Amino acid sequence: MSLLIKYLSLCWFRNNPADLVPTKSFMWKTVVFYLVSGIIVEGLIADPADGTLEVSLRTIMAFSSIAMLLLVIRKWQYFNQLFTAIFVCENFIMTLAIAAEALDFVMVMNKEEYREEISISLAILLVGWYLAIVSYILRQLFSYKMSVSIILAVSYFVATYGIPMLVMDI
């Protein structure tokens, strides 16, 4: 539990992922939660089968993007720490996204006048926070300048969300 709290502290821009060493069990649980929470969110947005396929593609892209970055910069030894840090924080954001989906459903049922504005604002907040977290993790782990870490975070986001979304639309 203390390891989870240390990793969740990254979501609040505390700790350095280089100082956190995940166990194999913790890494597998992180990946399983990533898959399950992603399937729940995508299943609420679209068809559960399509959502499952998109989350599977997103997982492949996430691992591939992290592996590619680490191979290019020759820091493969950080693979477990980097993917665990990103996935734990993404799991946290995904849990908040599930809550946002539930809130949207309640607002639809109550015919809330500003439902779309509230939902879009929450989505923008969560995506912005996610990008800030990934940027922070990369900056802490590799001592990148802020601009480089932001570019890498946006690239990672496009690779893990944009490409699977495009594939699903084809």
C-alpha atoms as a PDB file:
ATOM      1  CA  MET A   1       0.000   0.000   0.000  1.00  0.00           C
ATOM      2  CA  SER A   2       2.869   2.376   0.728  1.00  0.00           C
ATOM      3  CA  LEU A   3       4.251   1.809  -2.773  1.00  0.00           C
ATOM      4  CA  LEU A   4       0.856   2.735  -4.253  1.00  0.00           C
ATOM      5  CA  ILE A   5       0.756   5.919  -2.168  1.00  0.00           C
ATOM      6  CA  LYS A   6       4.268   6.827  -3.309  1.00  0.00           C
ATOM      7  CA  TYR A   7       3.273   6.320  -6.937  1.00  0.00           C
ATOM      8  CA  LEU A   8       0.009   8.229  -6.489  1.00  0.00           C
ATOM      9  CA  SER A   9       2.065  11.118  -5.104  1.00  0.00           C
ATOM     10  CA  LEU A  10       3.382  11.541  -8.647  1.00  0.00           C
ATOM     11  CA  CYS A  11      -0.149  12.647  -9.604  1.00  0.00           C
ATOM     12  CA  TRP A  12       0.335  15.563  -7.202  1.00  0.00           C
ATOM     13  CA  PHE A  13       3.832  16.279  -8.563  1.00  0.00           C
ATOM     14  CA  ARG A  14       5.664  14.782  -5.623  1.00  0.00           C
ATOM     15  CA  ASN A  15       8.325  12.066  -5.571  1.00  0.00           C
ATOM     16  CA  ASN A  16      10.732  11.019  -8.280  1.00  0.00           C
ATOM     17  CA  PRO A  17       9.889   7.872 -10.253  1.00  0.00           C
ATOM     18  CA  ALA A  18      13.608   7.018 -10.320  1.00  0.00           C
ATOM     19  CA  ASP A  19      13.411   6.494  -6.555  1.00  0.00           C
ATOM     20  CA  LEU A  20      10.456   4.096  -6.815  1.00  0.00           C
ATOM     21  CA  VAL A  21      11.116   0.441  -7.582  1.00  0.00           C
ATOM     22  CA  PRO A  22       7.938  -1.503  -8.364  1.00  0.00           C
ATOM     23  CA  THR A  23       7.516  -5.198  -7.609  1.00  0.00           C
ATOM     24  CA  LYS A  24       6.427  -7.576 -10.377  1.00  0.00           C
ATOM     25  CA  SER A  25       3.083  -8.068  -8.634  1.00  0.00           C
ATOM     26  CA  PHE A  26       2.509  -4.322  -8.400  1.00  0.00           C
ATOM     27  CA  MET A  27       3.341  -3.863 -12.092  1.00  0.00           C
ATOM     28  CA  TRP A  28       0.893  -6.597 -13.165  1.00  0.00           C
ATOM     29  CA  LYS A  29      -1.866  -5.180 -10.976  1.00  0.00           C
ATOM     30  CA  THR A  30      -1.234  -1.760 -12.477  1.00  0.00           C
ATOM     31  CA  VAL A  31      -1.574  -3.129 -16.022  1.00  0.00           C
ATOM     32  CA  VAL A  32      -4.735  -5.092 -15.159  1.00  0.00           C
ATOM     33  CA  PHE A  33      -6.310  -2.008 -13.561  1.00  0.00           C
ATOM     34  CA  TYR A  34      -5.279   0.022 -16.618  1.00  0.00           C
ATOM     35  CA  LEU A  35      -7.052  -2.437 -18.903  1.00  0.00           C
ATOM     36  CA  VAL A  36     -10.183  -2.809 -16.756  1.00  0.00           C
ATOM     37  CA  SER A  37     -10.670   0.912 -16.081  1.00  0.00           C
ATOM     38  CA  GLY A  38     -10.010   1.748 -19.721  1.00  0.00           C
ATOM     39  CA  ILE A  39     -12.555  -0.824 -20.878  1.00  0.00           C
ATOM     40  CA  ILE A  40     -15.122   0.569 -18.435  1.00  0.00           C
ATOM     41  CA  VAL A  41     -14.657   4.137 -19.677  1.00  0.00           C
ATOM     42  CA  GLU A  42     -14.663   3.154 -23.349  1.00  0.00           C
ATOM     43  CA  GLY A  43     -17.618   0.831 -22.767  1.00  0.00           C
ATOM     44  CA  LEU A  44     -19.583   3.741 -21.311  1.00  0.00           C
ATOM     45  CA  ILE A  45     -18.723   5.934 -24.296  1.00  0.00           C
ATOM     46  CA  ALA A  46     -19.128   3.385 -27.093  1.00  0.00           C
ATOM     47  CA  ASP A  47     -19.731  -0.289 -27.740  1.00  0.00           C
ATOM     48  CA  PRO A  48     -17.989  -2.544 -25.146  1.00  0.00           C
ATOM     49  CA  ALA A  49     -16.365  -4.681 -27.874  1.00  0.00           C
ATOM     50  CA  ASP A  50     -14.985  -1.626 -29.669  1.00  0.00           C
ATOM     51  CA  GLY A  51     -13.904  -0.185 -26.316  1.00  0.00           C
ATOM     52  CA  THR A  52     -12.027  -3.359 -25.430  1.00  0.00           C
ATOM     53  CA  LEU A  53     -10.241  -3.346 -28.785  1.00  0.00           C
ATOM     54  CA  GLU A  54      -9.354   0.338 -28.465  1.00  0.00           C
ATOM     55  CA  VAL A  55      -7.985  -0.135 -24.935  1.00  0.00           C
ATOM     56  CA  SER A  56      -5.940  -3.118 -26.128  1.00  0.00           C
ATOM     57  CA  LEU A  57      -4.482  -1.004 -28.936  1.00  0.00           C
ATOM     58  CA  ARG A  58      -3.844   1.824 -26.483  1.00  0.00           C
ATOM     59  CA  THR A  59      -1.968  -0.552 -24.173  1.00  0.00           C
ATOM     60  CA  ILE A  60       0.193  -1.809 -27.031  1.00  0.00           C
ATOM     61  CA  MET A  61       0.914   1.775 -28.102  1.00  0.00           C
ATOM     62  CA  ALA A  62       1.739   2.792 -24.534  1.00  0.00           C
ATOM     63  CA  PHE A  63       4.268   0.000 -24.080  1.00  0.00           C
ATOM     64  CA  SER A  64       5.673   0.578 -27.567  1.00  0.00           C
ATOM     65  CA  SER A  65       6.033   4.337 -27.037  1.00  0.00           C
ATOM     66  CA  ILE A  66       7.758   3.903 -23.697  1.00  0.00           C
ATOM     67  CA  ALA A  67      10.050   1.196 -25.095  1.00  0.00           C
ATOM     68  CA  MET A  68      10.890   3.295 -28.161  1.00  0.00           C
ATOM     69  CA  LEU A  69      11.761   6.357 -26.058  1.00  0.00           C
ATOM     70  CA  LEU A  70      13.957   4.345 -23.729  1.00  0.00           C
ATOM     71  CA  LEU A  71      15.735   2.576 -26.593  1.00  0.00           C
ATOM     72  CA  VAL A  72      16.407   5.869 -28.369  1.00  0.00           C
ATOM     73  CA  ILE A  73      17.832   7.545 -25.262  1.00  0.00           C
ATOM     74  CA  ARG A  74      19.561   4.305 -24.169  1.00  0.00           C
ATOM     75  CA  LYS A  75      17.949   4.172 -20.726  1.00  0.00           C
ATOM     76  CA  TRP A  76      16.205   0.797 -20.954  1.00  0.00           C
ATOM     77  CA  GLN A  77      16.853   0.145 -17.255  1.00  0.00           C
ATOM     78  CA  TYR A  78      14.042   2.611 -16.419  1.00  0.00           C
ATOM     79  CA  PHE A  79      11.333   0.710 -18.321  1.00  0.00           C
ATOM     80  CA  ASN A  80       9.575  -0.768 -15.268  1.00  0.00           C
ATOM     81  CA  GLN A  81       9.729   2.496 -13.340  1.00  0.00           C
ATOM     82  CA  LEU A  82       8.519   4.626 -16.244  1.00  0.00           C
ATOM     83  CA  PHE A  83       5.618   2.485 -17.380  1.00  0.00           C
ATOM     84  CA  THR A  84       4.490   1.867 -13.801  1.00  0.00           C
ATOM     85  CA  ALA A  85       4.620   5.575 -12.958  1.00  0.00           C
ATOM     86  CA  ILE A  86       2.663   6.558 -16.065  1.00  0.00           C
ATOM     87  CA  PHE A  87       0.148   3.719 -15.710  1.00  0.00           C
ATOM     88  CA  VAL A  88      -0.548   4.350 -12.004  1.00  0.00           C
ATOM     89  CA  CYS A  89      -1.184   8.028 -12.681  1.00  0.00           C
ATOM     90  CA  GLU A  90      -3.239   7.218 -15.759  1.00  0.00           C
ATOM     91  CA  ASN A  91      -5.258   4.774 -13.649  1.00  0.00           C
ATOM     92  CA  PHE A  92      -5.941   7.587 -11.208  1.00  0.00           C
ATOM     93  CA  ILE A  93      -7.047   9.908 -14.011  1.00  0.00           C
ATOM     94  CA  MET A  94      -9.128   7.093 -15.542  1.00  0.00           C
ATOM     95  CA  THR A  95     -10.877   6.564 -12.200  1.00  0.00           C
ATOM     96  CA  LEU A  96     -11.746  10.259 -12.195  1.00  0.00           C
ATOM     97  CA  ALA A  97     -12.952   9.866 -15.798  1.00  0.00           C
ATOM     98  CA  ILE A  98     -15.283   7.060 -14.696  1.00  0.00           C
ATOM     99  CA  ALA A  99     -16.665   9.398 -12.023  1.00  0.00           C
ATOM    100  CA  ALA A 100     -17.056  12.116 -14.667  1.00  0.00           C
ATOM    101  CA  GLU A 101     -18.977   9.681 -16.894  1.00  0.00           C
ATOM    102  CA  ALA A 102     -21.249   8.827 -13.969  1.00  0.00           C
ATOM    103  CA  LEU A 103     -21.782  12.540 -13.310  1.00  0.00           C
ATOM    104  CA  ASP A 104     -22.616  13.052 -16.987  1.00  0.00           C
ATOM    105  CA  PHE A 105     -25.183  10.261 -16.801  1.00  0.00           C
ATOM    106  CA  VAL A 106     -26.785  11.843 -13.736  1.00  0.00           C
ATOM    107  CA  MET A 107     -26.850  15.227 -15.464  1.00  0.00           C
ATOM    108  CA  VAL A 108     -28.506  13.667 -18.532  1.00  0.00           C
ATOM    109  CA  MET A 109     -31.152  12.051 -16.349  1.00  0.00           C
ATOM    110  CA  ASN A 110     -31.783  15.333 -14.540  1.00  0.00           C
ATOM    111  CA  LYS A 111     -31.806  17.284 -17.824  1.00  0.00           C
ATOM    112  CA  GLU A 112     -29.070  19.617 -16.574  1.00  0.00           C
ATOM    113  CA  GLU A 113     -28.980  22.693 -18.789  1.00  0.00           C
ATOM    114  CA  TYR A 114     -25.165  23.056 -18.791  1.00  0.00           C
ATOM    115  CA  ARG A 115     -24.340  19.338 -18.952  1.00  0.00           C
ATOM    116  CA  GLU A 116     -22.226  19.577 -22.111  1.00  0.00           C
ATOM    117  CA  GLU A 117     -20.194  22.523 -20.843  1.00  0.00           C
ATOM    118  CA  ILE A 118     -19.560  20.786 -17.523  1.00  0.00           C
ATOM    119  CA  SER A 119     -18.609  17.486 -19.169  1.00  0.00           C
ATOM    120  CA  ILE A 120     -16.304  19.121 -21.703  1.00  0.00           C
ATOM    121  CA  SER A 121     -14.670  21.218 -18.974  1.00  0.00           C
ATOM    122  CA  LEU A 122     -14.032  18.117 -16.865  1.00  0.00           C
ATOM    123  CA  ALA A 123     -12.577  16.289 -19.867  1.00  0.00           C
ATOM    124  CA  ILE A 124     -10.244  19.202 -20.667  1.00  0.00           C
ATOM    125  CA  LEU A 125      -9.180  19.387 -17.012  1.00  0.00           C
ATOM    126  CA  LEU A 126      -8.432  15.662 -16.871  1.00  0.00           C
ATOM    127  CA  VAL A 127      -6.488  15.642 -20.156  1.00  0.00           C
ATOM    128  CA  GLY A 128      -4.508  18.721 -19.090  1.00  0.00           C
ATOM    129  CA  TRP A 129      -3.733  17.178 -15.717  1.00  0.00           C
ATOM    130  CA  TYR A 130      -2.722  13.919 -17.412  1.00  0.00           C
ATOM    131  CA  LEU A 131      -0.327  15.742 -19.752  1.00  0.00           C
ATOM    132  CA  ALA A 132       1.144  17.648 -16.802  1.00  0.00           C
ATOM    133  CA  ILE A 133       1.672  14.407 -14.873  1.00  0.00           C
ATOM    134  CA  VAL A 134       3.384  12.595 -17.760  1.00  0.00           C
ATOM    135  CA  SER A 135       5.519  15.674 -18.380  1.00  0.00           C
ATOM    136  CA  TYR A 136       6.462  15.778 -14.686  1.00  0.00           C
ATOM    137  CA  ILE A 137       7.372  12.066 -14.667  1.00  0.00           C
ATOM    138  CA  LEU A 138       9.599  12.448 -17.728  1.00  0.00           C
ATOM    139  CA  ARG A 139      11.205  15.602 -16.348  1.00  0.00           C
ATOM    140  CA  GLN A 140      11.928  13.967 -12.998  1.00  0.00           C
ATOM    141  CA  LEU A 141      13.182  10.687 -14.427  1.00  0.00           C
ATOM    142  CA  PHE A 142      15.412  12.098 -17.173  1.00  0.00           C
ATOM    143  CA  SER A 143      16.060  15.714 -16.079  1.00  0.00           C
ATOM    144  CA  TYR A 144      14.566  17.090 -19.282  1.00  0.00           C
ATOM    145  CA  LYS A 145      13.767  20.743 -19.711  1.00  0.00           C
ATOM    146  CA  MET A 146      10.104  21.523 -19.280  1.00  0.00           C
ATOM    147  CA  SER A 147       9.572  22.190 -23.000  1.00  0.00           C
ATOM    148  CA  VAL A 148      11.054  18.812 -23.975  1.00  0.00           C
ATOM    149  CA  SER A 149       9.023  16.948 -21.373  1.00  0.00           C
ATOM    150  CA  ILE A 150       5.802  18.658 -22.523  1.00  0.00           C
ATOM    151  CA  ILE A 151       6.515  17.778 -26.162  1.00  0.00           C
ATOM    152  CA  LEU A 152       7.201  14.163 -25.183  1.00  0.00           C
ATOM    153  CA  ALA A 153       4.043  14.028 -23.031  1.00  0.00           C
ATOM    154  CA  VAL A 154       1.893  15.346 -25.882  1.00  0.00           C
ATOM    155  CA  SER A 155       3.578  12.899 -28.290  1.00  0.00           C
ATOM    156  CA  TYR A 156       2.908  10.044 -25.884  1.00  0.00           C
ATOM    157  CA  PHE A 157      -0.735  11.133 -25.568  1.00  0.00           C
ATOM    158  CA  VAL A 158      -1.172  11.295 -29.345  1.00  0.00           C
ATOM    159  CA  ALA A 159       0.477   7.897 -29.775  1.00  0.00           C
ATOM    160  CA  THR A 160      -1.528   6.162 -27.047  1.00  0.00           C
ATOM    161  CA  TYR A 161      -4.905   7.796 -27.623  1.00  0.00           C
ATOM    162  CA  GLY A 162      -4.871   9.320 -31.093  1.00  0.00           C
ATOM    163  CA  ILE A 163      -3.522   6.417 -33.124  1.00  0.00           C
ATOM    164  CA  PRO A 164      -5.858   3.775 -31.596  1.00  0.00           C
ATOM    165  CA  MET A 165      -8.777   6.182 -32.066  1.00  0.00           C
ATOM    166  CA  LEU A 166      -7.851   6.639 -35.732  1.00  0.00           C
ATOM    167  CA  VAL A 167      -7.548   2.891 -36.225  1.00  0.00           C
ATOM    168  CA  MET A 168     -10.995   2.396 -34.680  1.00  0.00           C
ATOM    169  CA  ASP A 169     -12.490   5.004 -37.021  1.00  0.00           C
ATOM    170  CA  ILE A 170     -11.116   3.296 -40.137  1.00  0.00           C
END
